[in-house]
Coordinates of C-alpha atoms (C1' of nucleotides) in Angstrom, one line a residue:
Chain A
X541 CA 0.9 -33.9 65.4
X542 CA 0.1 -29.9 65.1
X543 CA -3.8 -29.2 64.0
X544 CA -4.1 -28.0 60.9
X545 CA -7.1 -25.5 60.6
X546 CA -5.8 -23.5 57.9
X547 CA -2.2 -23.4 57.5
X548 CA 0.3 -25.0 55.7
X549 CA 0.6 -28.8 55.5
X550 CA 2.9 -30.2 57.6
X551 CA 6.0 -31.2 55.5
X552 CA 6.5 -34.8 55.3
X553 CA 10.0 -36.2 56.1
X554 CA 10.4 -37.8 52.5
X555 CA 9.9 -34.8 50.8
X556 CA 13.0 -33.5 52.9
X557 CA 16.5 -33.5 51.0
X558 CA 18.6 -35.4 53.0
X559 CA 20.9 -33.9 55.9
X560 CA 23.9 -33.0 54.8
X561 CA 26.0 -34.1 57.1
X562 CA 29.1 -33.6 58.8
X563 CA 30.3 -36.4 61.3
X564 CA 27.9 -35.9 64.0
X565 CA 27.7 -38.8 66.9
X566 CA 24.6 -38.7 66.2
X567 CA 23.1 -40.2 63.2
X568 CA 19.6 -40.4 61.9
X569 CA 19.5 -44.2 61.8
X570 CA 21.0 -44.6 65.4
X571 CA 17.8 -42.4 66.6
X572 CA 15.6 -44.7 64.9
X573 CA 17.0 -47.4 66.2
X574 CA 17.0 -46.2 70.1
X575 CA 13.2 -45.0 69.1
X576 CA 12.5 -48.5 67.8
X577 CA 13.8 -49.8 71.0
X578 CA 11.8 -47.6 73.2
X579 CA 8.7 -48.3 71.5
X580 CA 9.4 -52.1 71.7
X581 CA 9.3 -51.8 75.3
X582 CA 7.2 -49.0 76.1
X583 CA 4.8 -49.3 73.6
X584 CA 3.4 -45.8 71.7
X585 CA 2.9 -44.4 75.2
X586 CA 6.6 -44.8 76.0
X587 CA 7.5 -42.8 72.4
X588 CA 8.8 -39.9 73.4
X589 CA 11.3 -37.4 72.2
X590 CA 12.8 -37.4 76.0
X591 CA 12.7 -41.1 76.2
X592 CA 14.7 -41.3 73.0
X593 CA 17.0 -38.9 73.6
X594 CA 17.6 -40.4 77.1
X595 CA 18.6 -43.7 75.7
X596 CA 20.6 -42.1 73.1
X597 CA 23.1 -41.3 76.5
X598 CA 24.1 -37.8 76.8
X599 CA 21.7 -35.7 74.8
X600 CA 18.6 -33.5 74.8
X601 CA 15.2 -34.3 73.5
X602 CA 15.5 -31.0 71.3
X603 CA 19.0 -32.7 70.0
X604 CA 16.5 -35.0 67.6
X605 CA 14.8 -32.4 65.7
X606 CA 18.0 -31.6 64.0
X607 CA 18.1 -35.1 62.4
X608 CA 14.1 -36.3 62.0
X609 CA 12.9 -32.6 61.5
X610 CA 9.8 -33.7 63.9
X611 CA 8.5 -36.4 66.1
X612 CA 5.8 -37.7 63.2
X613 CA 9.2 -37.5 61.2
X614 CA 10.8 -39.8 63.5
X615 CA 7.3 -41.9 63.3
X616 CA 7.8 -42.4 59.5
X617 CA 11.7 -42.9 59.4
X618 CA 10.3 -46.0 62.0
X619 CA 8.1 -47.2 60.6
X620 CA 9.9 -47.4 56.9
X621 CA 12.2 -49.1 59.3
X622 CA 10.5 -51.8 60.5
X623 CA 9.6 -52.2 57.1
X624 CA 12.8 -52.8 55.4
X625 CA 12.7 -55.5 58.1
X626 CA 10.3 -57.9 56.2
X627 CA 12.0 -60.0 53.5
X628 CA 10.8 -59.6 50.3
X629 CA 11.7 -61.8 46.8
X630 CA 13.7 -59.6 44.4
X631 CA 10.6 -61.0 42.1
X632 CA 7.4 -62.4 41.9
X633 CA 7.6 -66.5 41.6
X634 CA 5.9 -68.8 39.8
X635 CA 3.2 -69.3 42.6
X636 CA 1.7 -66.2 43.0
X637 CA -0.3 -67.5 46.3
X638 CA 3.9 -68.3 47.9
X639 CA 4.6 -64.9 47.2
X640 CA 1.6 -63.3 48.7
X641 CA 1.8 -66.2 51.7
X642 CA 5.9 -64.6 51.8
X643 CA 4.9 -60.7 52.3
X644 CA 2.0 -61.6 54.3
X645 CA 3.7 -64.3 57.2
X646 CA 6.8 -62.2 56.5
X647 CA 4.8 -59.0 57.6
X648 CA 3.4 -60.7 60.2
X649 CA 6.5 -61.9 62.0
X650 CA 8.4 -58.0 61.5
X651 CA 4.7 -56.5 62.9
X652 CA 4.5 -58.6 66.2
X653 CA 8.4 -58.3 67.1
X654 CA 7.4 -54.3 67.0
X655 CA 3.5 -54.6 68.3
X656 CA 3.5 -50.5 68.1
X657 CA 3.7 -50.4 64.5
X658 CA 0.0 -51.6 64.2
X659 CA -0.8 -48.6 66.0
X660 CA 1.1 -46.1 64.6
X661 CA 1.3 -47.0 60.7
X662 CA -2.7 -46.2 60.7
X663 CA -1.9 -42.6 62.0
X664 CA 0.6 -41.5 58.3
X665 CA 0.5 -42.0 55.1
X666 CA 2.6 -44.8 53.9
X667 CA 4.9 -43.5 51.8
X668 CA 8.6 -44.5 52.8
X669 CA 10.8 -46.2 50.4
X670 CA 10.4 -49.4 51.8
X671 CA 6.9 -49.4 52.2
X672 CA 6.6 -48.5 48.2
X673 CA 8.6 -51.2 47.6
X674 CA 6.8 -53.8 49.9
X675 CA 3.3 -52.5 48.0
X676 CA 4.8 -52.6 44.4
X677 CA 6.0 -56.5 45.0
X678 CA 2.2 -56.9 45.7
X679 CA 1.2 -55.5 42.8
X680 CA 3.5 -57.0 40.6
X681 CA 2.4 -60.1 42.2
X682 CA -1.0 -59.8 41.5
X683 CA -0.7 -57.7 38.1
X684 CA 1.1 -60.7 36.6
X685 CA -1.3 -62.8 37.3
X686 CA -4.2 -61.0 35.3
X687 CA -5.2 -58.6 37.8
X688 CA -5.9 -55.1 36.7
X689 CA -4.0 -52.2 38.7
X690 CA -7.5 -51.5 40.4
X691 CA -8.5 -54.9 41.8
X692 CA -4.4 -55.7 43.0
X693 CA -4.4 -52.4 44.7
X694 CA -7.4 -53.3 46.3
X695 CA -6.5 -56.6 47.2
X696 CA -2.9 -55.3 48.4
X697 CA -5.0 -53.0 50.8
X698 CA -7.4 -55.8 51.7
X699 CA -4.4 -58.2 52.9
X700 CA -3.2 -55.1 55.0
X701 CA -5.7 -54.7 56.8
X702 CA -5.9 -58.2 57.8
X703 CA -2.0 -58.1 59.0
X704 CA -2.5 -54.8 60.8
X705 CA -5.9 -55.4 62.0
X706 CA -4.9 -58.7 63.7
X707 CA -1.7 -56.9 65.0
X708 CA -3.9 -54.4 66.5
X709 CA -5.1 -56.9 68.3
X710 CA -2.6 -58.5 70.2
X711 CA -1.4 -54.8 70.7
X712 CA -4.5 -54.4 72.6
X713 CA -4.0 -57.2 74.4
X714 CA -0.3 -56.2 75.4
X715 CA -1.4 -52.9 76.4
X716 CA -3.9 -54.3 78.6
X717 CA -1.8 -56.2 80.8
X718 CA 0.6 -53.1 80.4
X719 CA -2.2 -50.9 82.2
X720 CA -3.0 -53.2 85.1
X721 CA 0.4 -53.9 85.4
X722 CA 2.6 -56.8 84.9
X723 CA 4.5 -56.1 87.5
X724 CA 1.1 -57.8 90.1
X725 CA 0.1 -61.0 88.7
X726 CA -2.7 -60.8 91.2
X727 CA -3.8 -57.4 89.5
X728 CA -4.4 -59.0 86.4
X729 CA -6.6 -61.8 87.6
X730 CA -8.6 -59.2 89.5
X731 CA -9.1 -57.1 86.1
X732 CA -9.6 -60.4 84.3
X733 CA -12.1 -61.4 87.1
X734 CA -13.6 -57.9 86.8
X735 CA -14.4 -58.2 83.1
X736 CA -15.8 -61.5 83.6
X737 CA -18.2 -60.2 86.2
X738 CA -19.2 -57.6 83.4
X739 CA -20.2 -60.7 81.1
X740 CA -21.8 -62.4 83.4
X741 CA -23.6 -59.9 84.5
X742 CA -27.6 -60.5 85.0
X743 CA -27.1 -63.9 82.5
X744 CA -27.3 -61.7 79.6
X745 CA -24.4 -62.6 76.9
X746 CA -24.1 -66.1 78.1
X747 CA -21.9 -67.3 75.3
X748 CA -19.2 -64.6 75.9
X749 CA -19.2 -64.7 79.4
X750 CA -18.8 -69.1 79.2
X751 CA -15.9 -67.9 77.0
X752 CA -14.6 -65.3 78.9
X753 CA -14.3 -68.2 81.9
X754 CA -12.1 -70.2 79.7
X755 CA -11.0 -68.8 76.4
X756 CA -10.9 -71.3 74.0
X757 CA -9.9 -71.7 70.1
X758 CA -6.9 -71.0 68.4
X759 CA -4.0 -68.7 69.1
X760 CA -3.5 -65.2 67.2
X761 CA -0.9 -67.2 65.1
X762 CA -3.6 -69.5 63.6
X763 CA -6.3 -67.3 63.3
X764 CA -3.9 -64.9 61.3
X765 CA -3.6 -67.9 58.9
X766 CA -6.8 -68.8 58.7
X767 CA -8.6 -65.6 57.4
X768 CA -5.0 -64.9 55.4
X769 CA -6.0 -68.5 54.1
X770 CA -9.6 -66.7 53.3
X771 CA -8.3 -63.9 51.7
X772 CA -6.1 -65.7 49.0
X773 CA -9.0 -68.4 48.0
X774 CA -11.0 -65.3 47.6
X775 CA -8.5 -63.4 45.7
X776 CA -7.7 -66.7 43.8
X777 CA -11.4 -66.8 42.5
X778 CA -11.6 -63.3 40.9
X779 CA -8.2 -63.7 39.4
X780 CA -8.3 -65.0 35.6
X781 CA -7.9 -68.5 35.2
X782 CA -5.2 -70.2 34.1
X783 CA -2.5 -67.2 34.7
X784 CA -2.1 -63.5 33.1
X785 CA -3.9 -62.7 29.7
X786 CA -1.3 -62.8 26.6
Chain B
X1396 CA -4.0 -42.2 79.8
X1397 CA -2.0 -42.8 82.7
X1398 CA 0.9 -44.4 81.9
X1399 CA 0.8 -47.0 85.1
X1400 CA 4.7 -48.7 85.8
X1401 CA 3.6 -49.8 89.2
X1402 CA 0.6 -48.6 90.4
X1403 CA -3.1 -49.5 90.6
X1404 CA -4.9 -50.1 87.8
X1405 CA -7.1 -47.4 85.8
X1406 CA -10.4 -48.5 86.9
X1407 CA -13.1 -49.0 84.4
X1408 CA -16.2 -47.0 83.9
X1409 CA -17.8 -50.0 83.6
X1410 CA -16.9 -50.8 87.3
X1411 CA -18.5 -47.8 88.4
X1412 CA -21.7 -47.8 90.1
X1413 CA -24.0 -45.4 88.5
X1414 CA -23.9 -42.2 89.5
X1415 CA -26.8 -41.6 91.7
X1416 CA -27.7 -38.2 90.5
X1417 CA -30.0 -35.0 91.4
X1418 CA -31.6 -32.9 88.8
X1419 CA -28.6 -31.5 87.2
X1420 CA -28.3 -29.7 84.2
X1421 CA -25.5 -31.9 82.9
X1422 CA -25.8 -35.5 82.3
X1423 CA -23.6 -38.0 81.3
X1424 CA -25.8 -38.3 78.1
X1425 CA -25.5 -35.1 77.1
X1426 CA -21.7 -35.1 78.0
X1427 CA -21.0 -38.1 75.3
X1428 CA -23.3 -37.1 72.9
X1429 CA -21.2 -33.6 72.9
X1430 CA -18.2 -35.7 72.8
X1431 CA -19.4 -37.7 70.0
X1432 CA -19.9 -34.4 67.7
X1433 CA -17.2 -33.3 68.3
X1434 CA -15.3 -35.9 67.5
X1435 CA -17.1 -36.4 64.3
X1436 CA -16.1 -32.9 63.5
X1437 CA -12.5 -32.7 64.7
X1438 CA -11.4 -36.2 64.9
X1439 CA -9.8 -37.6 67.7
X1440 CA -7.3 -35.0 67.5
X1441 CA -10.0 -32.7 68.3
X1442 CA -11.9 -34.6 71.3
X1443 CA -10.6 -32.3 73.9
X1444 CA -12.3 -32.3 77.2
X1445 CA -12.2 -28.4 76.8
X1446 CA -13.9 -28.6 73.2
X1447 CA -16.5 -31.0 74.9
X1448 CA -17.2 -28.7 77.8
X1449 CA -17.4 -25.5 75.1
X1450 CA -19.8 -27.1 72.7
X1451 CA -22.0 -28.1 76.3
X1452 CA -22.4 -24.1 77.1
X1453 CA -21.0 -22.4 79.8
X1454 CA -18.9 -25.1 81.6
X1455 CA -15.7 -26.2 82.5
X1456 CA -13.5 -28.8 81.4
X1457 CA -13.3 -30.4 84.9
X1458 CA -17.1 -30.4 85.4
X1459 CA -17.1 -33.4 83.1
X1460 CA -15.4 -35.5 85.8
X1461 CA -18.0 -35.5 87.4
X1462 CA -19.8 -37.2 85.2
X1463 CA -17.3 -39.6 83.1
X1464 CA -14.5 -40.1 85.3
X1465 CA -11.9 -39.7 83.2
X1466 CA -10.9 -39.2 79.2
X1467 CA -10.8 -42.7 78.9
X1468 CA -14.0 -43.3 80.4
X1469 CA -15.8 -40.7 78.5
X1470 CA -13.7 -42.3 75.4
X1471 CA -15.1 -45.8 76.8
X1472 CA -18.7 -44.3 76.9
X1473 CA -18.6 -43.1 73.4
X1474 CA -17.6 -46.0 72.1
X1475 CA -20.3 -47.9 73.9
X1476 CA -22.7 -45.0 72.5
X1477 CA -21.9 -45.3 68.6
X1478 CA -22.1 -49.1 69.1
X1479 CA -25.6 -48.7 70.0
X1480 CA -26.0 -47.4 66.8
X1481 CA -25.7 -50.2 65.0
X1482 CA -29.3 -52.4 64.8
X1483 CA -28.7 -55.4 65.8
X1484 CA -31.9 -58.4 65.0
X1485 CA -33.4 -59.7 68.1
X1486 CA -32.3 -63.1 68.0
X1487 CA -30.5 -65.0 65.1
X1488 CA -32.6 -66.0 62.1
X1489 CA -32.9 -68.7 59.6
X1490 CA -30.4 -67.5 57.3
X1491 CA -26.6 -67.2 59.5
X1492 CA -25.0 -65.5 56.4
X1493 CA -27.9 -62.8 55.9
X1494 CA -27.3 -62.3 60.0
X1495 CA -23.7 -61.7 59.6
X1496 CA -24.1 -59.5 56.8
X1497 CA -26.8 -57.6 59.3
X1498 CA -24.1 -56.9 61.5
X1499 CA -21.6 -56.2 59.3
X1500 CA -23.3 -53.8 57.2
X1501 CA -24.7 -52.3 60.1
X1502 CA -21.4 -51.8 61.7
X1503 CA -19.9 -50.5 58.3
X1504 CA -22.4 -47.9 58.0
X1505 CA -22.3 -46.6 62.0
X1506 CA -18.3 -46.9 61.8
X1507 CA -18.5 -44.4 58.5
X1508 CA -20.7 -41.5 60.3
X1509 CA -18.2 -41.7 63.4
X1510 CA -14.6 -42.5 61.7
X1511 CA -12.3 -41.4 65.0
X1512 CA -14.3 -45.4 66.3
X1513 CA -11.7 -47.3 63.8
X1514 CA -9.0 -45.1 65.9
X1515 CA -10.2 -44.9 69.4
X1516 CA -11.8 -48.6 69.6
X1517 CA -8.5 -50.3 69.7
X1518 CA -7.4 -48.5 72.5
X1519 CA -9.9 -49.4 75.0
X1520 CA -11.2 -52.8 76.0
X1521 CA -14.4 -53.4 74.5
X1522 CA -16.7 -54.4 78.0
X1523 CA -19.6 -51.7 77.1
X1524 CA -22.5 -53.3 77.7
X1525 CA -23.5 -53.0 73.8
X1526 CA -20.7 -54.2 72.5
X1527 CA -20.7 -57.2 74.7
X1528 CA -24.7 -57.6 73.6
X1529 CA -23.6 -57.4 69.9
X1530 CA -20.6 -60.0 70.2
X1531 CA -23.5 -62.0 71.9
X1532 CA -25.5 -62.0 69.2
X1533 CA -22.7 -62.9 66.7
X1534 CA -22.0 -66.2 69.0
X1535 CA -25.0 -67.0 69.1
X1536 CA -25.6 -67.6 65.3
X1537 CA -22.2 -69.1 64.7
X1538 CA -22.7 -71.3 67.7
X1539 CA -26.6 -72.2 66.6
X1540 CA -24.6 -73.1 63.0
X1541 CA -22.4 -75.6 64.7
X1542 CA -19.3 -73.7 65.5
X1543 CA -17.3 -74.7 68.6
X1544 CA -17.2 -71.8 70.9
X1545 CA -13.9 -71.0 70.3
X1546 CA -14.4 -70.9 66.8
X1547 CA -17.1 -68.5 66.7
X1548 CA -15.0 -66.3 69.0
X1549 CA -12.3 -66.5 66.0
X1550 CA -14.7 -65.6 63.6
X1551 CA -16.1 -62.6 65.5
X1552 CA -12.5 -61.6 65.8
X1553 CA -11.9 -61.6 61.9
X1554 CA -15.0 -60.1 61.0
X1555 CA -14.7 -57.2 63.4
X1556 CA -11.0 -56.5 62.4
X1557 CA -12.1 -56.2 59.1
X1558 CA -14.7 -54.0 59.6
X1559 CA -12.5 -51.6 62.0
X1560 CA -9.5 -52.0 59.3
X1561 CA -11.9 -50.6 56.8
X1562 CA -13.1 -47.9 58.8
X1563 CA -9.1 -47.3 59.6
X1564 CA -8.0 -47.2 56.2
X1565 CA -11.3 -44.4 55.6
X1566 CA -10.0 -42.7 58.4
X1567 CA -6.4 -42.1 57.6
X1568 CA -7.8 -40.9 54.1
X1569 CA -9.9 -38.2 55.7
X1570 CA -7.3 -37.7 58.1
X1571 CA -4.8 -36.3 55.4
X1572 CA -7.0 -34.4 53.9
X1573 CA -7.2 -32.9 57.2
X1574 CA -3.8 -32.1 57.7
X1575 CA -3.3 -30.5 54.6
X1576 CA -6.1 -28.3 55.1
X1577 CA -9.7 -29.0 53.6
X1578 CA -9.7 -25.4 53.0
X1579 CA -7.4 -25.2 50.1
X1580 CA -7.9 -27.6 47.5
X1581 CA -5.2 -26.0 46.0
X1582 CA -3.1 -27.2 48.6
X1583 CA -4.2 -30.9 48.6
X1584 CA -3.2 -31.2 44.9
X1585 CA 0.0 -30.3 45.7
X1586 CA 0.1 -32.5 48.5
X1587 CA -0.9 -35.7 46.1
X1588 CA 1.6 -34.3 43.8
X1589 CA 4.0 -34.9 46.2
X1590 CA 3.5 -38.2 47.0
X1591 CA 3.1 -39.0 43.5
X1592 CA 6.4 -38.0 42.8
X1593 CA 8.0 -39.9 45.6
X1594 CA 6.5 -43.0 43.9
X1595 CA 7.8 -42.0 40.9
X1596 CA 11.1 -41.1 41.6
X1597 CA 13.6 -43.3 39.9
X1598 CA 11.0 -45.5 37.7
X1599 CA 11.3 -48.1 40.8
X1600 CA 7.4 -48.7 41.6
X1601 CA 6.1 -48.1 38.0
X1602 CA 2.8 -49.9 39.2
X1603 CA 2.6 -48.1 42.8
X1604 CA 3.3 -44.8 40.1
X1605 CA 0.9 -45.3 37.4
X1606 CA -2.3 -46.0 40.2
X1607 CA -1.3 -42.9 41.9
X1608 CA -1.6 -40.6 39.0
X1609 CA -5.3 -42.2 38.3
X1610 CA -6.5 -44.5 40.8
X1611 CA -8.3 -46.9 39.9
X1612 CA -10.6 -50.2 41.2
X1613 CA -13.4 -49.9 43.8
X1614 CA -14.3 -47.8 46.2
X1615 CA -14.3 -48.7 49.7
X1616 CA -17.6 -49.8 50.0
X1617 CA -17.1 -52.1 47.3
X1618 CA -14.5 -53.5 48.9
X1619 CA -15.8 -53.8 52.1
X1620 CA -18.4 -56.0 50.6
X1621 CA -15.5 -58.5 48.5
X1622 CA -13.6 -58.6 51.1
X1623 CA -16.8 -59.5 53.9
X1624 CA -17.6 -61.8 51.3
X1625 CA -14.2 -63.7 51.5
X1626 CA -14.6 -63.9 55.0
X1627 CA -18.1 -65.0 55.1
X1628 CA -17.1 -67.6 52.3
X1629 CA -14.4 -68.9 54.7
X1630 CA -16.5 -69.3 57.7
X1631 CA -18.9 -71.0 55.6
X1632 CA -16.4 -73.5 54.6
X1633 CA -15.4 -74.5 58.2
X1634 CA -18.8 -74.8 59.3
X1635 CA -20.3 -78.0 59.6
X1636 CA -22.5 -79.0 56.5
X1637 CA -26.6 -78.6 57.0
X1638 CA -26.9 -76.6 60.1
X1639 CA -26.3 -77.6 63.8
X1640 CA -25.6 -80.8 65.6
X1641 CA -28.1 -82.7 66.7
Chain C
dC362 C1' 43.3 -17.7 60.5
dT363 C1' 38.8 -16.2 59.9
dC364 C1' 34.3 -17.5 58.3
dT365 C1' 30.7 -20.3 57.4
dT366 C1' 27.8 -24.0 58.5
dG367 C1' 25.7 -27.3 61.0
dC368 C1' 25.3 -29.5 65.7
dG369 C1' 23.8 -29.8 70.5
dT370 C1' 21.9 -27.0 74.4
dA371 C1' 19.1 -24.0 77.3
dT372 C1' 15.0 -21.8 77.8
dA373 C1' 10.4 -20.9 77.0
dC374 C1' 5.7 -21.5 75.5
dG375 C1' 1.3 -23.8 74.4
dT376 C1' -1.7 -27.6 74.9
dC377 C1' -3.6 -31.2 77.6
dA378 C1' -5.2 -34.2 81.3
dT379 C1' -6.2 -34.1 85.8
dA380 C1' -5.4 -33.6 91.1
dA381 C1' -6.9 -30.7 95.1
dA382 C1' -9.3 -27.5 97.4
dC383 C1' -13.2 -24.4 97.4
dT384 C1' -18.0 -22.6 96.9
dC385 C1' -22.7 -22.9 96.4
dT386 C1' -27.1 -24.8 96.7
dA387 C1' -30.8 -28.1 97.1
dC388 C1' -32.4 -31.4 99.8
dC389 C1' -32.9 -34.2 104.0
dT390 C1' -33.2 -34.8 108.9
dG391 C1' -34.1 -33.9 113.6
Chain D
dC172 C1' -37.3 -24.6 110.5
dA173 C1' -32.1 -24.9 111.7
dG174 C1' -28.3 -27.3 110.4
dG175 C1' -25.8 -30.5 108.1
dT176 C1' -24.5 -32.9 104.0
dA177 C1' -23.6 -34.4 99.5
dG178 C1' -23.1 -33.4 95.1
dA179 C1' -22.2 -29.8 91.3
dG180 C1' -19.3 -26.8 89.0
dT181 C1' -15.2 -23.7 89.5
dT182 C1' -10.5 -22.2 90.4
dT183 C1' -6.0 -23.1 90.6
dA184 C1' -2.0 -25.7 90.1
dT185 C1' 1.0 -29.4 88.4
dG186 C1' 3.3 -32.2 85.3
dA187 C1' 3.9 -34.3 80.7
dC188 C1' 5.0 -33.4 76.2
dG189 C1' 6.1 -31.4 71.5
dT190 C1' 8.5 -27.9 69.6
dA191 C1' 9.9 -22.6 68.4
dT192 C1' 13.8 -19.8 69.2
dA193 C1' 18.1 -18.1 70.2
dC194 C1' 22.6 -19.2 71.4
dG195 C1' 27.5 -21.1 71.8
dC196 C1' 30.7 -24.0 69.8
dA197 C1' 33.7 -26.6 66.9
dA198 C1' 35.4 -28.3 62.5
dG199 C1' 36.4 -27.8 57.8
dA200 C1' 36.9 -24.4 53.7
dG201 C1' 39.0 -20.4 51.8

DNA sequence: CTCTTGCGTATACGTCATAAACTCTACCTG
DNA sequence: CAGGTAGAGTTTATGACGTATACGCAAGAG
């Protein structure tokens, strides 16, 4: 990611023709993929154009750049990836709050098999192919139902959030244990134990520190239903009644 | 950020006795509140510890060490800084909605004046001794409403991923404009021109199309406030009717 | 059979965080 | 007051990492 004080904008991948290419062993989507795959197990801090290239077998980081122009390049050919992995109805349904429960539970599942994306998607602008057409189902979704462009953009954006927010999340969670190490079960007790102390500290934040003790509530799976659950009934009640306007 | 395979983990500022200090002409305060600036200026891209030293005077890099440890401590310290910011009522009031909105708004407002927070909070676990005292405070009026423990934990969760999602979604905005250079609007048209015509291209994502040519609907602070309002609408729901159990 | 064209490599540079060793000085202790 | 000592800030060095540049090579086109 090169600072930009004054010079030219950084060209985005999209706006690249594609390679031409000649048969080349190495293809664009197998880099992907082994970057996909290093991410998945090394999280953001793993991505790197060496760790890719290594897994790729025989080649050099630099080998990359011939195929995904740059490493945010690479970051936005993933992510447009990942993407293309949520299924998506060829076309709204009858019930608009199905198709918004599809994309969102559907974005949901992709987004914690690949735990980096809710880290990385905040960092580009989201404009591969895939991630047009995931936001134009939205819209369509909610267009048809009355909406007007403004308010379904703005509800698109609002149930994005909530997916990549509680993403985030879990990430943080991940990477957590990640730092101490998983590899020392007793290492993460002793940072769990060291937080706790923090809570508990001089009585002050009582509550979080009786919770920190013994966390209690509902998994990240139900609280991601629940607000979603939010979200729609509070969508449903600006939309116009009774379906779109003739 | 050490990456950490094996070892021991990264200690915590917050485990850190206080340094026992002398008079000396650089304090940790002055140290965060640098870091802060320039942050606010150059975005987390810029928060160097060599532009924090600069904009101190006449020091070096590694004299912050000193005094914050690490990046990741001064990065914890920050965060534990602009969280401070936001005023926070001494002890819940009559009205739990009105106190949620307190905090919400509050945290809306500080997160806009120091946008690299949406980034750089989800990185770090948040043990800072105000943002445990503001999760405190959000228990304790969702508890004194009824709420199970665990369920106001939930809640706190939603709320603040909202708020940060927000901030994100601000961020990466400001963030593009950065890259293609704030110093030629010339460029930045051209930029949006680009992206316009990838949406375009091939009259798939006719909505997606028609909102980037003239975007339309609500700007974020508008939609902070609908979707808050969903949220707090939700919560409301679950609680259990006519205050606290007896 | 050359000539172009694109692929992978080798090398090098700039930016960063940060470890290690050093210096200086203010204060404390005997 | 001599001598030690514990910070404070500096210097220097190291190791990641992204990527610019220049090169050699092979495969298809004429």
């Amino acid at each position: 990611m090169k600072e930009n004080p004054e010079g030219v904008p950084a060209p985005l991948i999209w706006t690249r023709p594609a390679p031409r290419r000649r048969h080349s062993p190495l293809e664009r989507d197998d880099i992907v993929r082994a970057a996909i795959a290093v991410a998945d197990e090394g999280g953001p801090q793993g991505l790197t154009m060496a760790a890719v290239a290594k897994r790729l077998g025989p080649y050099t980081p630099m080998a990359l750049y011939r195929h995904v122009l740059s490493k945010d390049g690479l970051v936005d050919l993933m992510l447009d990836a990942v993407t293309a992995e949520i299924p998506l109805p060829a076309a709204p349904g009858a019930d608009w709050r199905a198709d918004l429960h599809t994309v969102a539970d559907g974005s949901w599942a992709v987004v914690k098999r690949h735990l980096w994306f809710a880290q990385l998607a905040p960092t580009r602008p989201p404009l591969g192919p895939h991630m047009m057409r995931r936001t134009e189902f939205v819209l369509q979704v909610l267009v048809g139902r009355g909406a007007t462009l403004g308010e379904a953009m703005t509800y698109a954006a609002l149930l994005d959030r909530h997916i990549l927010g509680s993403a985030q999340q879990e990430a943080e969670e991940l990477a957590m244990r990640r730092r101490h190490g998983i590899h020392t079960p007793g290492q993460l007790a002793a940072a769990v134990t060291a937080a706790r102390e923090l809570a508990a500290e001089g009585g002050r934040h009582p509550l979080l520190a009786r919770w920190m003790e013994a966390p209690s509530g509902p998994g990240l799976d139900e609280q991601f239903a629940l607000s979603l659950g939010f979200l729609v009934d509070g969508i449903a009640a600006r939309l116009p009644r009774g379906g779109p306007p003739a």
